[in-house]
Coordinates of C-alpha atoms and ligand atoms in Angstrom, one line a residue:
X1246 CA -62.3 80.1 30.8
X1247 CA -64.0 77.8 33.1
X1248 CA -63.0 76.8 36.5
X1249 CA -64.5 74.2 39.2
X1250 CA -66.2 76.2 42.2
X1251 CA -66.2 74.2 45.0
X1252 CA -69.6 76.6 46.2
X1253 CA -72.0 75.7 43.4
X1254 CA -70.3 72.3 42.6
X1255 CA -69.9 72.7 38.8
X1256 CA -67.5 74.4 36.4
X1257 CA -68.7 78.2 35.8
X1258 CA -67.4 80.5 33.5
X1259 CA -64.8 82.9 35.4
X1260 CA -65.8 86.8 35.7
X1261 CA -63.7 88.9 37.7
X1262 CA -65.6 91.1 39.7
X1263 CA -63.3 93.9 38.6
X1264 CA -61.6 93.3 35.2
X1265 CA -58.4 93.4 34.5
X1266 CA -58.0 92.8 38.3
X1267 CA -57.7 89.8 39.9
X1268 CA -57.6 88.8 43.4
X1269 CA -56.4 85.6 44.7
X1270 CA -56.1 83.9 48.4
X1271 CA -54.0 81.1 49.0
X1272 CA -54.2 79.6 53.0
X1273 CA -50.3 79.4 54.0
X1274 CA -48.4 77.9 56.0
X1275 CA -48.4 77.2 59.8
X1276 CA -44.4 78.1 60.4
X1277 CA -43.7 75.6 62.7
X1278 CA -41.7 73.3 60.7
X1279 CA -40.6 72.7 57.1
X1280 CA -42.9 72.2 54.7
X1281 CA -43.8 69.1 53.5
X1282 CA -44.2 67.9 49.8
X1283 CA -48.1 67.7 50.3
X1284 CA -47.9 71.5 51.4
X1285 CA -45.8 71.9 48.7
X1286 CA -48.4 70.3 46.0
X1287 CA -50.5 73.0 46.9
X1288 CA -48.7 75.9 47.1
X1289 CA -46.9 75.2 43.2
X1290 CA -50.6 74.3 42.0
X1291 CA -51.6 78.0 43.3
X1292 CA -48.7 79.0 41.7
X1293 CA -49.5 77.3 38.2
X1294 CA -53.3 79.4 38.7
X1295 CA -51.7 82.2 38.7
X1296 CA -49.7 82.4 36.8
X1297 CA -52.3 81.4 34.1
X1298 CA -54.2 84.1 34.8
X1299 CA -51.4 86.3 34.4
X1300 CA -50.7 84.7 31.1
X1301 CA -54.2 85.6 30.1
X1302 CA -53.6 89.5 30.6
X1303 CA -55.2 89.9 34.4
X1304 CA -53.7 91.8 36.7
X1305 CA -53.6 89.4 39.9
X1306 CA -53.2 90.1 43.4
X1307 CA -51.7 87.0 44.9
X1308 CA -51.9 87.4 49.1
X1309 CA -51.0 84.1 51.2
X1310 CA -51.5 84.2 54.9
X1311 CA -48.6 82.9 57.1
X1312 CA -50.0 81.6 60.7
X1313 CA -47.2 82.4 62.9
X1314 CA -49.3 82.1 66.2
X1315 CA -51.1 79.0 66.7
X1316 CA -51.0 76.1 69.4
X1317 CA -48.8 74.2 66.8
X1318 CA -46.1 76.8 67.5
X1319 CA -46.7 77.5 71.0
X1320 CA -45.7 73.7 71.5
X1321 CA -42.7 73.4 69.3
X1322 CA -42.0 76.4 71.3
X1323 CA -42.7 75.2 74.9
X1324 CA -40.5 71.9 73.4
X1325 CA -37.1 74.1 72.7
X1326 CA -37.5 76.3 75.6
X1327 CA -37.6 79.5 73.3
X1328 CA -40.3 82.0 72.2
X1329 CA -43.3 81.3 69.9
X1330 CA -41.7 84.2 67.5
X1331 CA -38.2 83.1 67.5
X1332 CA -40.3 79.3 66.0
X1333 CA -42.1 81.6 63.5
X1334 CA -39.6 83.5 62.3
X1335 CA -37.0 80.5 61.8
X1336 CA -39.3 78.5 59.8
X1337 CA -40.9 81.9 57.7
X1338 CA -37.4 82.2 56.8
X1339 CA -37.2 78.4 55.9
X1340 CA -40.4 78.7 53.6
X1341 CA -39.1 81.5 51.9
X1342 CA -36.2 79.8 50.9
X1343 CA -37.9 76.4 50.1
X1344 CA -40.5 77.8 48.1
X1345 CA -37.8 80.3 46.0
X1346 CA -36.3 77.4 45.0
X1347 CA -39.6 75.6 44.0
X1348 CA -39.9 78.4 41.3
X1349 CA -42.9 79.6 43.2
X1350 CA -43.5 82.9 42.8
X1351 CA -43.5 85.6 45.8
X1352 CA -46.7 86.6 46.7
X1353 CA -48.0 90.2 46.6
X1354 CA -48.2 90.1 50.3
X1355 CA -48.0 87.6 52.9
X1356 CA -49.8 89.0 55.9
X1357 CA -49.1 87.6 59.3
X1358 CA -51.7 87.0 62.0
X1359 CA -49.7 88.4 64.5
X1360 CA -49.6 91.9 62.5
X1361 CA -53.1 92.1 62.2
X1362 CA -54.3 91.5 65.5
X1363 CA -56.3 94.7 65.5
X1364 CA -58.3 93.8 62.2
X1365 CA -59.3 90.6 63.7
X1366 CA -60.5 92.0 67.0
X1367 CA -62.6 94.4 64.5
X1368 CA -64.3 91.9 62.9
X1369 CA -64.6 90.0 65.9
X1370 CA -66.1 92.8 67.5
X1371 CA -68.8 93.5 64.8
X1372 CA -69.7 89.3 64.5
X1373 CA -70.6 90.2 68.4
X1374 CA -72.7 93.3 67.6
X1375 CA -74.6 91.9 65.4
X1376 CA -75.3 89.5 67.8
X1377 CA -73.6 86.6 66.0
X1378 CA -70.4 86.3 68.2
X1379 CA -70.5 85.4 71.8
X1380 CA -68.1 86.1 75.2
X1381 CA -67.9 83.1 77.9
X1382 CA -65.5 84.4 80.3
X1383 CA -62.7 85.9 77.8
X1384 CA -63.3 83.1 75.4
X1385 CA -65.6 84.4 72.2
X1386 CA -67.4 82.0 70.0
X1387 CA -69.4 82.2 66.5
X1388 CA -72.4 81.0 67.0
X1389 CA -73.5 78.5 63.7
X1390 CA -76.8 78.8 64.6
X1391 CA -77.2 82.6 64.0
X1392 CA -76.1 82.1 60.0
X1393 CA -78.8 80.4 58.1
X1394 CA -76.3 79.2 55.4
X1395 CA -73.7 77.1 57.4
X1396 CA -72.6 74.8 55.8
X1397 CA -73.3 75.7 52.5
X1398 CA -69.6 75.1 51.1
X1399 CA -69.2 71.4 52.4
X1400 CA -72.7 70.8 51.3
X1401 CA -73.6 69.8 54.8
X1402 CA -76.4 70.5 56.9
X1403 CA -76.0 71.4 60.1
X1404 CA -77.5 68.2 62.4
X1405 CA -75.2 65.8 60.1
X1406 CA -72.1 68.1 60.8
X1407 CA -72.7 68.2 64.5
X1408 CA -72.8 64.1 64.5
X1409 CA -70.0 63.8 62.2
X1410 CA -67.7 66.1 62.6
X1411 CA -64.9 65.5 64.6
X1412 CA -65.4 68.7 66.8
X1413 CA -63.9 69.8 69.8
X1414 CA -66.0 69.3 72.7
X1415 CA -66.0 72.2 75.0
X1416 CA -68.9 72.9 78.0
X1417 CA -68.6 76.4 77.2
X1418 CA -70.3 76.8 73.9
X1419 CA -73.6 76.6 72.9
X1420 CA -73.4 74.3 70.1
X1421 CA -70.5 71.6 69.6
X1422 CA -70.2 73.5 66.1
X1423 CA -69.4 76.7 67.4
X1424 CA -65.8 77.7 67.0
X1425 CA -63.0 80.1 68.9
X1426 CA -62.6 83.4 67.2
X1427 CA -60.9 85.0 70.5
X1428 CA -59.0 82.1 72.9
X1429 CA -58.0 83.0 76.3
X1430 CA -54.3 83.7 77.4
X1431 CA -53.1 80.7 79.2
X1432 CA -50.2 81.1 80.9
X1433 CA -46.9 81.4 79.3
X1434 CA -48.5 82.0 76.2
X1435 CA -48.3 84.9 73.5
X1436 CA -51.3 87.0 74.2
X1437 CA -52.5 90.2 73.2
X1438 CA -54.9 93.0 75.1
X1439 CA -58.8 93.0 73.8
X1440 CA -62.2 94.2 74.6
X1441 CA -62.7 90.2 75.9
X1442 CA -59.1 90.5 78.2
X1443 CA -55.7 89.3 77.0
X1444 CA -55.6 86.6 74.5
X1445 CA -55.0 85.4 71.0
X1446 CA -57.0 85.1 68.0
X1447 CA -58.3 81.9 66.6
X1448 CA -57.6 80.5 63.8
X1449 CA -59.9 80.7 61.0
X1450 CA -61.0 84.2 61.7
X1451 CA -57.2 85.2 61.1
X1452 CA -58.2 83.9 57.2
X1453 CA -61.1 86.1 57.5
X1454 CA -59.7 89.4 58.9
X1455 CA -56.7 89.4 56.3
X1456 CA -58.0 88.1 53.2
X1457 CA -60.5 91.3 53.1
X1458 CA -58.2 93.6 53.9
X1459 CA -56.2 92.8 51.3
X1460 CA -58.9 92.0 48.9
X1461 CA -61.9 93.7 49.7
X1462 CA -64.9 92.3 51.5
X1463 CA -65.5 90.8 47.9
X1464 CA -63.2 88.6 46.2
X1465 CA -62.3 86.4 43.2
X1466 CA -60.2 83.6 44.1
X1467 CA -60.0 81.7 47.2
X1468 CA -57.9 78.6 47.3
X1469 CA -56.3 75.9 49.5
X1470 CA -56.0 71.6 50.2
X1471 CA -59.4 70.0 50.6
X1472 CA -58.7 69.3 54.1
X1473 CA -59.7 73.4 54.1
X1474 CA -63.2 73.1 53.1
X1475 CA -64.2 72.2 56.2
X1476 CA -64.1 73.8 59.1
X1477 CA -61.9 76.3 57.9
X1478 CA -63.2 77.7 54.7
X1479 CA -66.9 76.8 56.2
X1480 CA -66.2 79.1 58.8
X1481 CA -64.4 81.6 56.6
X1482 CA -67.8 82.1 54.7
X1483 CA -69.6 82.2 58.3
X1484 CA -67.7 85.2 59.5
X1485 CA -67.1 87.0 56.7
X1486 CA -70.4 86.8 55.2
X1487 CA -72.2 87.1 58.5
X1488 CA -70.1 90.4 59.6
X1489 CA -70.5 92.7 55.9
X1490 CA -73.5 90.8 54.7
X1491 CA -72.4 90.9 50.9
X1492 CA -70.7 87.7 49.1
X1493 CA -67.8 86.9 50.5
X1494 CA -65.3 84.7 47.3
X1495 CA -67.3 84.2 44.1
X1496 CA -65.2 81.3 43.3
X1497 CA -63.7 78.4 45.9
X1498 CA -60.6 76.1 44.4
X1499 CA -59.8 73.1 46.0
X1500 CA -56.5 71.2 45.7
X1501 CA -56.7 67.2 45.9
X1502 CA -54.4 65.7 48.8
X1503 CA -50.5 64.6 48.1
X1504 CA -51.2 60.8 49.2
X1505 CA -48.3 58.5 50.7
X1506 CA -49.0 54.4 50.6
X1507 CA -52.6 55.8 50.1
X1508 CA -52.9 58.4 53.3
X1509 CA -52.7 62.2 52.9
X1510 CA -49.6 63.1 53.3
X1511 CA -49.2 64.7 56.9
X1512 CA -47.4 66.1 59.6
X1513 CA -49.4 64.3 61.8
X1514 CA -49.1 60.7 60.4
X1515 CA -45.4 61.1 60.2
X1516 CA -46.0 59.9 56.4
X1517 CA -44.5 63.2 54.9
X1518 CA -41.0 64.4 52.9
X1519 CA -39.9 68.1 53.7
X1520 CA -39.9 69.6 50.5
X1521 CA -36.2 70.5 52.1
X1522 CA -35.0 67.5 51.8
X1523 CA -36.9 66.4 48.2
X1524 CA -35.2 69.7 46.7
X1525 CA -31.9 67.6 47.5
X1526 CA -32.1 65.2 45.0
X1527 CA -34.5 66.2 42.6
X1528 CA -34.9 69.6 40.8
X1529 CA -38.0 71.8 41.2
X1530 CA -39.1 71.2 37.5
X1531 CA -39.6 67.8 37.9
X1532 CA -41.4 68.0 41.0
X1533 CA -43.9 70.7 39.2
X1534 CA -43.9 68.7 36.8
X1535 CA -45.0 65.6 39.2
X1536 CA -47.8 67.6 40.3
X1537 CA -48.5 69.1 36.7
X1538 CA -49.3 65.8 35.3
X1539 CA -52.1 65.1 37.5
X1540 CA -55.5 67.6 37.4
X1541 CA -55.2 70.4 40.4
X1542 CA -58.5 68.5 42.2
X1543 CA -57.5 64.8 41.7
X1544 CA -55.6 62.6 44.7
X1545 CA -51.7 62.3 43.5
X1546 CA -49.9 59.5 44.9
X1547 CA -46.3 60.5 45.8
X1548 CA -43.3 57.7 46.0
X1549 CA -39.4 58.7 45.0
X1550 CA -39.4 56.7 42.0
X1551 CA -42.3 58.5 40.3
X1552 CA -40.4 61.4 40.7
X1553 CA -37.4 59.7 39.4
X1554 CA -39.3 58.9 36.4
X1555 CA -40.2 62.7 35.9
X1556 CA -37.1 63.6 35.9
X1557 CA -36.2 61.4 32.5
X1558 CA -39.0 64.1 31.0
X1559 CA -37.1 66.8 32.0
X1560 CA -33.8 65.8 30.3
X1561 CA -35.8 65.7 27.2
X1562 CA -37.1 69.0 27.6
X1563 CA -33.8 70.4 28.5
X1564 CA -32.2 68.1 25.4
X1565 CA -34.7 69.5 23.4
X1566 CA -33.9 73.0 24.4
X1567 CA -30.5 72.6 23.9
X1568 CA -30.7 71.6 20.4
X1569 CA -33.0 74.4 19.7
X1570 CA -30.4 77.2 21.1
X1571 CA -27.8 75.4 19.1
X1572 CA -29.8 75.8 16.0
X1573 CA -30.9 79.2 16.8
X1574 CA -27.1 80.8 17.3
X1575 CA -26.2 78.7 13.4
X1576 CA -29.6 79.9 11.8
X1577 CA -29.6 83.0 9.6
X1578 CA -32.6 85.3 8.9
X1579 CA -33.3 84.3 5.6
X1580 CA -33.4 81.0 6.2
X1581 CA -36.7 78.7 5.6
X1582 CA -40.2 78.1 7.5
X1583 CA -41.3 74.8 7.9
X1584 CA -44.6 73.4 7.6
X1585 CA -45.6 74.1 10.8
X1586 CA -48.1 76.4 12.7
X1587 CA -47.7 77.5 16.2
X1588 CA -50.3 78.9 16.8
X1589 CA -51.6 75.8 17.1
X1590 CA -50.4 75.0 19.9
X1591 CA -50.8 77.7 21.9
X1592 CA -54.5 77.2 20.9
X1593 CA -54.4 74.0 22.4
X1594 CA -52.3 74.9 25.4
X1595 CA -54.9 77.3 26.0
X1596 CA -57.8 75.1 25.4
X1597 CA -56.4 73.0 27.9
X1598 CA -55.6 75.2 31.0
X1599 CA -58.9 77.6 30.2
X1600 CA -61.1 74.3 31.2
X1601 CA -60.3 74.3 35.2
X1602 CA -56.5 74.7 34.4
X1603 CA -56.4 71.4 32.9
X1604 CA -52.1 70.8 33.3
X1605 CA -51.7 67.4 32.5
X1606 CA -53.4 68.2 29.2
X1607 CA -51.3 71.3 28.4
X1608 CA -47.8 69.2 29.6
X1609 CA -48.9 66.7 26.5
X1610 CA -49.6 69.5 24.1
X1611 CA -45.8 71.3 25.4
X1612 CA -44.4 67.6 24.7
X1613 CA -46.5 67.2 21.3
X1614 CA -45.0 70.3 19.9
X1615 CA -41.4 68.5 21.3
X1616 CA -41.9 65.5 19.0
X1617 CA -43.0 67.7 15.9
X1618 CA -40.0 69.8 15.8
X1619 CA -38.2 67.0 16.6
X1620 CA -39.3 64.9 13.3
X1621 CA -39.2 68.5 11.5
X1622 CA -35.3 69.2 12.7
X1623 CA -34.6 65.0 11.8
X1624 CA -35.1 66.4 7.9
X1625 CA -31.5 67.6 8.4
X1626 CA -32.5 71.1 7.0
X1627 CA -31.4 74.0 8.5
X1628 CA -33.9 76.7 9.1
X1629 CA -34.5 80.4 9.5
X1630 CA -34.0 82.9 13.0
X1631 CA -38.2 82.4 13.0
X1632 CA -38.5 79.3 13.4
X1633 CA -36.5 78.2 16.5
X1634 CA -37.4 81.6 17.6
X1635 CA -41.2 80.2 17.8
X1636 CA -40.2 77.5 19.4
X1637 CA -38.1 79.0 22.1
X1638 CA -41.0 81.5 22.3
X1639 CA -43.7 79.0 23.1
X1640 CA -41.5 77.3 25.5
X1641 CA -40.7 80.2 27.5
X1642 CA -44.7 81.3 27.5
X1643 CA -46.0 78.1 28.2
X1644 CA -43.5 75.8 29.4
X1645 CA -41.4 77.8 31.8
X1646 CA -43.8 81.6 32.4
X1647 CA -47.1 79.0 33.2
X1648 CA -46.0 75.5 34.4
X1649 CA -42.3 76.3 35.6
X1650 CA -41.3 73.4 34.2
X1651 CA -38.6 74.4 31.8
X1652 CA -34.7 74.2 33.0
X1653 CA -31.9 76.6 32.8
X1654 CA -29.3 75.9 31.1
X1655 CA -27.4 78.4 32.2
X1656 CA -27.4 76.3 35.4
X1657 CA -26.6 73.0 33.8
X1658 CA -22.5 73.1 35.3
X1659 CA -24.5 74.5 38.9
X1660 CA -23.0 71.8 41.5
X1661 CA -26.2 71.5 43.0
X1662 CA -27.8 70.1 40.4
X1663 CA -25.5 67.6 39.4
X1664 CA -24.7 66.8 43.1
X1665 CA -28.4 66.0 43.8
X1666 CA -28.6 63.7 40.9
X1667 CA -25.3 62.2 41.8
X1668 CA -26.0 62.0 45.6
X1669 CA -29.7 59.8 44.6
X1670 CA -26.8 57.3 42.0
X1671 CA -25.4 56.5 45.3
X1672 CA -28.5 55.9 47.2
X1673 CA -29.5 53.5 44.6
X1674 CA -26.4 51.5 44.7
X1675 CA -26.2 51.6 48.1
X1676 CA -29.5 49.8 48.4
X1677 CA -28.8 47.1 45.6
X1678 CA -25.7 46.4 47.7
X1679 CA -27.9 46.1 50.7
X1680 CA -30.1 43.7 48.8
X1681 CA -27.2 41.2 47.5
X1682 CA -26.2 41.6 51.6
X1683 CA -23.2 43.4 51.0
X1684 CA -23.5 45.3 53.7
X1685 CA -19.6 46.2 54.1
X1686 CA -20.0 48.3 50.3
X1687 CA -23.2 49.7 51.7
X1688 CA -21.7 51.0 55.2
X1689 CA -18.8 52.4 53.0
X1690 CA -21.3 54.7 50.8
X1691 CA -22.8 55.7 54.1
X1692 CA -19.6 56.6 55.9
X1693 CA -18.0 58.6 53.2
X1694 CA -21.4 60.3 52.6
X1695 CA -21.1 61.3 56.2
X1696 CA -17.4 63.0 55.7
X1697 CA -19.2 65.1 53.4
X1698 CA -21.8 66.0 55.7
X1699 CA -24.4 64.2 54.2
X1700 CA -26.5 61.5 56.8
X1701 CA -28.5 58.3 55.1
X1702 CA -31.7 58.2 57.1
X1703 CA -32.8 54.8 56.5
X1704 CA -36.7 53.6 57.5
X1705 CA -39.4 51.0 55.5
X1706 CA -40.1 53.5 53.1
X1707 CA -36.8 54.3 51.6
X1708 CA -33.8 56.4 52.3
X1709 CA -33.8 59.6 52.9
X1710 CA -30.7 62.5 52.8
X1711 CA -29.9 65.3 55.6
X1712 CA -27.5 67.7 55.2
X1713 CA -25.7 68.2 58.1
Ligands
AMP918 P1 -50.8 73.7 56.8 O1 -49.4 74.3 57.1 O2 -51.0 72.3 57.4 O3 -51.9 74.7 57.3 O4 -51.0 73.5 55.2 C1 -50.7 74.5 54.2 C2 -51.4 74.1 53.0 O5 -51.1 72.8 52.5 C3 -52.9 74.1 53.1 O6 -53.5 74.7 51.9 C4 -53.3 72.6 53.2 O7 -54.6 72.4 52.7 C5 -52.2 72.1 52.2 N1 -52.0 70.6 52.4 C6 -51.7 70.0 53.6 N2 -51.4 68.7 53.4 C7 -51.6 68.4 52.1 C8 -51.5 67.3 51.2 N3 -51.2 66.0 51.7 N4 -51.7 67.4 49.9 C9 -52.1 68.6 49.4 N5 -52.2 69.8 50.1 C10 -51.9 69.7 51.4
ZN919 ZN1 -56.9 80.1 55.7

């Protein structure tokens, strides 16, 4: 198996440092708000990696980080009148929820900053003994200068990041490159006691601190958006490496940005879904299978009908199960084998996702197998208990245990599904009556919508549904 390493820049062959075990970092979410459908590319794509892996017989140890102190949060905070936790916890809660029903599998552990404040004034505290961390008046710096390989992971030297970058300018450091591993308490602010005075911790050494206690001060897997590489994952390496000394990840996966009208999807262009609100009207296998179609690394464009159109595939898979459970309960043991091989295509599904977990290649090869059954079952023979048990097999390795894209039928009658799907009908005609100007049919959709709780949003990019 071969995966993309952001660190060397080329695909290398994967070698856990410790076989069976894997272990695997994913950079979470800031809870301040719902997560978006950008967010949400990366965390299923994690997902889809891991669940690979474990398809391939390792035994992974999945930890995602939740920042639940940050400036972010303080804000929102400040905004409602309420405490930075009461913010954290609300939307915590809210990405639990969104991402259970994104069929993204819980994590191992999901350390908060705020529960590891004494880890990260350890580490802090050792970057400063060694000289590489330094105090200005309560506020503690890495200094770039004092690790010979920053900059390593973007693949930028230092003078072109410091006239680049957009960096905070701040009279107190040394170099415009250096970066807050301890921030002062301001006032009204969360802030915790420390050798420096009371304070908080910055960001990326929160990363740093709780990905090696979790891991090890050597890992396998580390993994987030692009937008990570740099500064965060940059400075990651800086004060992990420059605190033990030893290698910090062996290998560095990069996710390629949810775009929207060609921008990265984010909270701070106001270009962005909440996954929240996507989950209303379209189910979570076809938005895996949106992102599934398109390489882990590559920019994905996002828009409402693309997902619309993914859902079409998804009836066919669930029409195709269907049809396979039907033949399954009629089929006796002795019945025939067709001329068919699967282990063909698990060959191929593996061949696929073992070169830098190449999905849209293993979706085709899930949808190949589809069609040949589908000619085979067109023969109108009836076949042996083996057969569709194969089938339902493969589907249930591949398909649903690796990509997460296969539905339940048992859910089929679930009102939430059919709501969703009924719920988008309405959009749609709502807006074709908008567009022949008949504005009186339109307003009607929208007003009965609303006695049922449910608010039409509408702006230039489309409609968009709230529950109430
Ligand atoms: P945040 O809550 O902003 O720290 O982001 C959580 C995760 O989502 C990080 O791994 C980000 O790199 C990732 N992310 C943010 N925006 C996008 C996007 N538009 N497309 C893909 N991943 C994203
Ligand atoms: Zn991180």
């Amino acid at each position: 198996m071969v995966i993309y390493n952001t660190l060397t820049k080329k695909k290398e062959e994967f070698k856990p440092l410790n076989p069976p075990h894997v272990g695997m970092y994913v950079c979470g979410p800031t809870v301040y708000d719902y997560f978006h459908i950008g967010n949400a590319r990366s965390f299923v794509m994690g997902d889809i990696i891991r669940r690979y892996l474990i398809y391939k017989g390792y035994d992974v140890k999945y930890v995602m980080n939740l920042t639940d102190i940050d400036d972010k949060i303080i804000k929102k905070a400040n905004e409602e009148g309420v405490p930075a936790s009461e913010i954290a916890e609300r939307y915590t809660k809210a990405f639990f929820e969104d991402i259970e029903k994104l069929k993204v599998k819980k994590a191992d552990v999901y350390p908060k900053a705020t529960e590891h404040i004494q880890e990260i004034q350890d580490l802090i505290k050792k970057l400063e003994e060694k000289g590489i961390a330094y105090d200005v008046n309560g506020e503690v710096f890495y200094d770039v200068l004092k690790f010979d390989e920053y900059g390593k992971l973007s693949g930028k030297k230092i003078d072109e990041l410091e006239s680049g970058a957009r960096i905070e300018i701040n009279d107190l450091k040394k170099n415009p490159l250096d970066f807050s591993l301890w921030k002062k308490a301001k006032p009204d602010e969360p802030k915790w006691e420390s050798p420096w005075g009371e304070g908080r911790p910055g960001w990326h050494v929160e990363c740093s601190a709780m990905s090696m206690k979790h891991l090890g001060e050597t890992f396998d897997i580390h993994a987030g958006g692009h937008d990570l590489i740099f500064p965060h994952h940059e400075n990651e390496i800086a004060q992990s490496e420059g605190a033990t000394g030893k290698e910090f990840v062996k290998y560095w996966i990069h996710f390629g940005f949810l775009n929207f009208k060609n921008e990265k999807m984010s909270k701070s262009l106001g270009n962005f879904f909440t996954t929240r609100d996507i989950l209303k009207t379209h189910s979570a296998e076809a938005i895996r299978l949106f992102f599934g179609q398109t390489h882990y690394a590559s920019p994905l464009s996002f828009s409402d009908e693309l997902l619309s159109n993914t859902e079409k595939a998804v009836s066919k898979i669930k029409n195709f199960l269907k049809t396979i459970e039907e033949n399954l309960q009629k089929a006796n043991e002795e019945g025939e084998y067709p001329e068919f091989d699967i282990r063909k295509y698990y060959q191929k599904f593996e061949q696929a996702m073992d070169d830098d977990f190449n999905t849209p290649q293993a979706i085709a090869v899930v949808f190949d197998l589809i069609r040949d059954v589908n000619k085979i079952l067109s023969s109108q023979k009836s076949f042996g208990v083996k057969f569709y048990n194969d089938v339902k097999t493969f589907l249930d390795k591949t398909a649903e245990g690796v990509l997460g894209i296969l539905p339940d039928l048992k859910q089929e009658k679930g009102s939430e599904d059919l709501s969703g799907k009924l719920l988008q009908i309405l959009v749609d005609v709502r807006l074709k009556a908008k567009q022949k100007k008949d504005f009186e049919l339109a307003d009607e959709i929208r007003d009965r919508l609303k006695e049922l709780d449910f608010i039409l949003l509408d702006s230039k990019d489309g409609t968009k549904v709230r529950k109430e």
